[in-house]
C-alpha cells in the first residue's frame, strides 16, 4: 500500500455555506477546487478538519468508527475558528453517503478508509483579519489506507521537549492547521538534531502530547494519561483506549504528570502514542537533555499490544461493539 494519505477515492463530498446558510451537499469527482486568491483561509488560516476511519467487513457492509464523536469534535473546532458550524445531520449524512458511494474502494481489514472532512473560510476579503469568514466550503476527502505497521513496527524515539508548547490554550483542543504549523519547526529541529521520530511537548515540565497524537503510560494494571484540558487535542482513540482499559480491569488514572515523573516511570511503564492513523504506536526511547532513556527494554510491551488488539478487534468486527461505537453504512 502507498504511503498514508497519498491515495484518494475518485469522489469527494462537498457543500458550501453562503448567504447565511448551508447549500445542498453533493458528491463530486475529485478535482482541484477553484479558489479566489483572497480567500480567508489563505491569509488568516480559518480552517479545521477531522480524521477517522470506516472499515469494510466480510459481510460487505462498511462501519464508521465513532462517527458522532468526530462530528461533534468538528463542530467544536468550527465554532472555535468562528467558521459556520455544520449541523450534525448535514455532516454525518455527507460522511455516510460518501462511504456508501465509495464502498467498493474500501480495502478489507487491517486496511481501512480514512475520512478527512475539512472546513475552510472562503470569504474573498484580505481585510478580514479580525472578522470571521462568513462564507465557507466543507469537503470530505476519502483515502484508502493500509495497516500503519505493515512491514513491522519499530518503537518510536521521542524528544521530551520542556522548552516549547505545541500551540496555545486558545486553540489547543481545536483540530486546525495552525497547530501543526506551530509544532513543525520544533519537530523538524528535533529530528535533525537528535534523530527522533516525534516531539513530546512538555511546556514547564507538564507532559502533554506530540504534534499529532496523544500520549499514554501503560502499566500492568494502570493506564495513566493527562486529564482533558484546553491545551491538547481530545483524541477519540485516547477515549476508546481508556474505556477498553477500564473494561479489561485496568485502573484508569487521568492525571497530570511531569517530565520527572515520566522519566521515573520509564523503567516499568510502557509508553505509547494514540491516534486514528496508528491506533497505538509504542514508544521505545525518550531523549531528554541530550541523554537517551529507554522505555523498559525499548521494545513494544504486552499491555500496549493487548489494548491495541482489543480496539482493533472492534474495528474489524472480531469482537462485539459493546459501546455502540460503530455506525453501519
Ligand atoms: C487528531 C489528533 C490526535 C488524535 O486524535 P484521534 O481522535 O485519536 O485520532 C491527537 N493529537 C492531535 C494534535 C491531533 O491532531
XYZ file of C-alpha atoms and ligand atoms in Angstrom:
344
model
C 0.000 0.000 0.000
C 1.156 3.550 -0.757
C 2.210 5.973 1.928
C -0.589 7.055 4.317
C -2.582 9.964 2.927
C -1.384 9.927 -0.679
C -4.113 7.868 -2.350
C -7.650 9.190 -2.726
C -11.041 7.869 -3.730
C -12.494 9.019 -7.017
C -15.105 11.275 -5.353
C -15.426 13.834 -2.588
C -18.493 15.130 -0.796
C -18.804 18.922 -0.801
C -21.122 21.651 0.458
C -20.857 25.431 0.512
C -22.065 27.963 3.070
C -23.220 31.275 1.649
C -25.975 33.836 2.162
C -26.126 32.698 5.764
C -26.941 29.068 5.055
C -25.629 25.691 4.003
C -26.422 24.822 0.389
C -27.220 21.311 -0.917
C -24.314 18.872 -0.440
C -23.144 16.903 -3.462
C -20.814 14.038 -4.294
C -18.410 15.206 -6.990
C -15.401 13.757 -8.792
C -12.136 14.510 -7.000
C -10.707 17.595 -8.713
C -8.850 20.800 -7.840
C -11.029 23.372 -6.048
C -11.102 26.744 -7.796
C -10.439 29.337 -5.106
C -10.166 33.084 -5.088
C -6.649 34.202 -4.061
C -8.263 36.475 -1.446
C -9.996 33.515 0.275
C -9.916 33.987 4.057
C -8.245 30.624 4.712
C -5.124 31.533 2.697
C -4.473 34.649 4.752
C -5.995 34.063 8.172
C -5.928 30.250 8.486
C -9.675 29.854 9.027
C -9.793 26.073 8.763
C -10.387 22.906 10.711
C -10.578 19.205 9.939
C -11.364 15.733 11.248
C -9.796 12.324 10.751
C -11.447 8.945 11.310
C -11.901 5.587 9.652
C -14.502 3.350 8.058
C -13.901 -0.401 7.829
C -15.355 -2.882 5.366
C -16.114 -6.274 6.827
C -16.504 -9.654 5.204
C -20.301 -9.106 5.320
C -19.872 -6.491 2.597
C -21.045 -3.618 4.809
C -18.999 -0.608 5.896
C -18.746 0.513 9.526
C -17.711 4.020 10.565
C -15.900 4.252 13.914
C -17.310 6.787 16.404
C -18.893 8.966 13.736
C -20.954 11.006 16.205
C -17.903 11.832 18.328
C -15.932 13.017 15.308
C -18.851 15.080 14.034
C -19.214 16.667 17.483
C -15.490 17.477 17.605
C -15.605 19.002 14.104
C -18.484 21.211 15.231
C -16.479 22.353 18.273
C -13.472 23.064 16.026
C -15.613 25.082 13.593
C -17.048 27.066 16.488
C -13.566 27.746 17.846
C -12.392 29.031 14.431
C -15.581 31.147 14.171
C -16.465 29.315 10.966
C -20.056 28.378 10.093
C -20.849 25.249 12.141
C -22.260 22.372 10.065
C -25.387 20.761 11.520
C -24.819 17.295 12.949
C -27.245 15.719 10.451
C -25.662 17.532 7.493
C -22.111 16.417 8.283
C -22.973 12.879 9.429
C -25.199 12.441 6.366
C -22.452 13.587 3.991
C -19.999 11.121 5.547
C -22.428 8.212 5.355
C -23.405 8.916 1.756
C -19.785 9.229 0.661
C -18.785 5.989 2.404
C -21.760 4.173 0.846
C -20.877 5.595 -2.556
C -17.205 4.552 -2.346
C -17.764 1.232 -0.593
C -16.085 -0.719 -3.400
C -12.901 1.298 -2.830
C -12.622 0.361 0.871
C -9.883 -2.245 1.368
C -10.514 -5.101 3.815
C -9.053 -5.023 7.379
C -6.444 -4.299 8.580
C -6.701 -1.669 5.825
C -9.462 0.935 6.020
C -10.936 4.068 4.523
C -9.587 7.216 6.170
C -12.052 10.118 6.086
C -10.924 13.725 6.230
C -13.719 16.307 6.489
C -12.189 19.759 6.016
C -13.807 23.158 6.533
C -12.233 26.318 5.101
C -13.151 30.009 5.121
C -13.672 31.204 1.551
C -14.752 34.821 2.112
C -12.954 36.927 -0.513
C -11.563 39.674 1.685
C -7.932 40.275 2.633
C -9.046 42.989 5.042
C -10.859 40.480 7.249
C -8.067 39.575 9.701
C -10.290 40.403 12.657
C -13.605 39.260 11.223
C -14.932 35.770 10.624
C -15.246 34.153 7.228
C -18.973 34.291 6.540
C -18.540 32.037 3.516
C -17.091 28.563 3.731
C -16.601 25.280 1.935
C -16.844 21.910 3.661
C -15.496 18.896 1.796
C -14.753 15.293 2.725
C -11.764 13.506 1.238
C -11.690 9.721 1.423
C -8.402 7.863 1.346
C -7.834 4.081 1.362
C -5.074 3.366 3.890
C -3.096 0.248 4.749
C -2.085 -1.100 8.136
C 0.100 1.591 9.696
C 2.533 -1.078 10.900
C 2.715 -3.037 7.667
C 6.295 -4.236 7.366
C 6.756 -4.316 11.129
C 6.698 -1.708 13.838
C 9.787 -0.063 15.224
C 9.185 1.580 18.598
C 9.342 5.366 18.349
C 12.003 7.656 19.715
C 10.663 10.914 21.200
C 12.343 14.130 22.206
C 10.990 15.217 25.595
C 10.795 18.974 24.973
C 10.167 21.162 28.025
C 11.076 24.340 26.119
C 8.271 24.643 23.579
C 4.494 24.466 23.708
C 2.837 22.708 20.756
C 0.343 25.566 20.481
C -1.704 27.906 22.664
C -4.564 27.196 25.069
C -6.899 29.222 22.839
C -6.852 26.607 20.073
C -5.055 23.692 21.746
C -8.062 21.373 21.538
C -9.101 22.527 18.054
C -8.152 20.348 15.076
C -6.848 23.228 12.994
C -3.922 23.611 10.617
C -2.275 26.390 12.615
C -1.449 23.963 15.426
C 0.605 21.762 13.081
C 2.317 24.829 11.630
C 3.204 25.892 15.154
C 4.666 22.467 16.031
C 6.510 21.925 12.743
C 9.630 23.989 13.476
C 10.405 22.297 16.823
C 9.691 18.853 15.279
C 11.990 19.362 12.285
C 14.733 20.795 14.510
C 14.437 17.813 16.880
C 14.567 15.309 14.010
C 17.687 16.965 12.608
C 19.434 17.379 15.965
C 18.522 14.154 17.789
C 17.285 11.761 15.104
C 13.945 11.390 16.901
C 10.614 10.493 15.269
C 8.453 12.943 17.206
C 8.491 15.605 19.896
C 6.613 15.130 23.177
C 5.644 18.664 24.129
C 6.022 19.244 27.878
C 5.873 23.012 28.455
C 7.007 23.864 32.025
C 7.557 20.142 32.590
C 3.858 19.256 32.036
C 3.686 16.146 29.795
C 1.074 16.925 27.103
C 1.146 15.308 23.649
C 3.118 15.066 20.403
C 2.415 17.044 17.228
C -0.456 14.800 16.161
C -1.038 12.115 18.792
C -1.925 11.764 22.476
C 0.476 10.186 24.965
C -0.281 7.402 27.457
C 1.699 5.433 30.026
C 0.547 1.845 30.428
C 1.479 -0.381 33.357
C 0.455 -3.935 34.166
C -2.644 -2.722 35.990
C -2.897 1.023 35.291
C -3.225 3.416 32.338
C -2.065 6.981 33.012
C -2.770 9.983 30.806
C -3.418 13.672 31.154
C -6.964 14.778 32.038
C -8.753 16.743 29.320
C -7.965 20.435 29.227
C -7.822 23.160 26.575
C -4.112 22.660 25.780
C -4.330 19.395 23.874
C -6.451 17.556 21.334
C -9.102 15.317 22.848
C -8.407 12.156 20.911
C -11.188 9.700 20.236
C -8.594 6.898 20.252
C -7.445 8.028 23.713
C -11.022 7.923 24.951
C -11.651 4.496 23.369
C -8.486 3.016 24.887
C -9.370 4.365 28.339
C -12.848 2.823 28.124
C -11.484 -0.543 26.953
C -8.772 -0.430 29.630
C -11.467 0.014 32.283
C -13.429 -2.900 30.743
C -10.295 -5.054 30.977
C -9.795 -4.221 34.660
C -7.025 -1.632 34.407
C -7.164 1.341 36.743
C -7.609 4.443 34.575
C -5.728 7.431 36.011
C -6.400 10.683 34.235
C -3.917 12.911 35.992
C -1.237 15.450 35.193
C 2.333 14.240 35.369
C 5.700 15.927 34.986
C 8.794 15.105 32.961
C 10.471 13.905 36.179
C 7.600 11.504 36.837
C 7.714 10.331 33.217
C 11.428 9.538 33.441
C 10.881 7.759 36.770
C 8.151 5.617 35.166
C 10.199 4.694 32.065
C 11.842 1.553 33.547
C 8.491 -0.026 34.437
C 5.709 1.527 32.343
C 5.072 1.135 28.625
C 4.679 4.406 26.720
C 2.521 4.839 23.654
C 1.091 7.403 21.250
C -2.593 7.198 20.395
C -4.418 8.410 17.309
C -6.661 7.246 14.493
C -3.873 6.649 11.970
C -1.770 4.218 14.024
C -4.188 3.291 16.835
C -1.437 2.779 19.450
C 2.214 3.292 18.483
C 4.754 2.057 21.075
C 7.486 4.422 22.286
C 10.847 2.742 22.906
C 13.131 5.617 23.773
C 12.995 9.133 25.216
C 15.631 11.797 24.646
C 15.921 14.377 27.436
C 18.707 16.904 27.976
C 20.817 15.111 25.376
C 20.526 11.700 27.082
C 18.662 8.662 25.791
C 16.381 6.893 28.255
C 14.957 3.503 27.279
C 11.294 2.825 27.985
C 11.512 -0.585 29.704
C 13.658 -2.690 27.368
C 12.923 -0.430 24.387
C 10.606 -2.996 22.806
C 6.803 -2.888 22.357
C 5.134 -4.061 25.569
C 2.398 -6.643 26.171
C -0.138 -4.233 27.693
C 0.028 -1.847 24.724
C -0.398 -4.835 22.423
C -3.364 -6.121 24.442
C -5.189 -2.778 24.346
C -4.461 -2.221 20.666
C -5.761 -5.698 19.825
C -8.922 -5.070 21.868
C -9.672 -1.859 19.957
C -8.803 -3.313 16.566
C -10.999 -6.352 17.203
C -13.940 -3.942 17.412
C -12.801 -2.069 14.273
C -12.508 -5.307 12.338
C -15.754 -6.904 13.578
C -13.966 -9.609 15.573
C -15.334 -8.532 18.964
C -18.779 -7.243 19.990
C -19.259 -3.492 19.780
C -20.381 -3.169 23.394
C -20.021 0.633 23.465
C -22.045 1.190 20.268
C -19.115 2.864 18.551
C -19.854 1.668 15.016
C -22.261 3.205 12.510
C -23.263 0.709 9.851
C -23.496 2.061 6.307
C -6.035 14.131 15.654
C -5.098 14.347 16.781
C -4.955 13.432 17.841
C -5.621 12.079 17.846
O -6.998 12.139 17.811
P -7.830 10.824 17.441
O -9.242 11.281 17.573
O -7.474 9.794 18.412
O -7.447 10.461 16.050
C -4.133 13.767 18.897
N -3.450 14.931 18.910
C -3.533 15.813 17.907
C -2.756 17.076 17.980
C -4.352 15.539 16.810
O -4.420 16.407 15.811
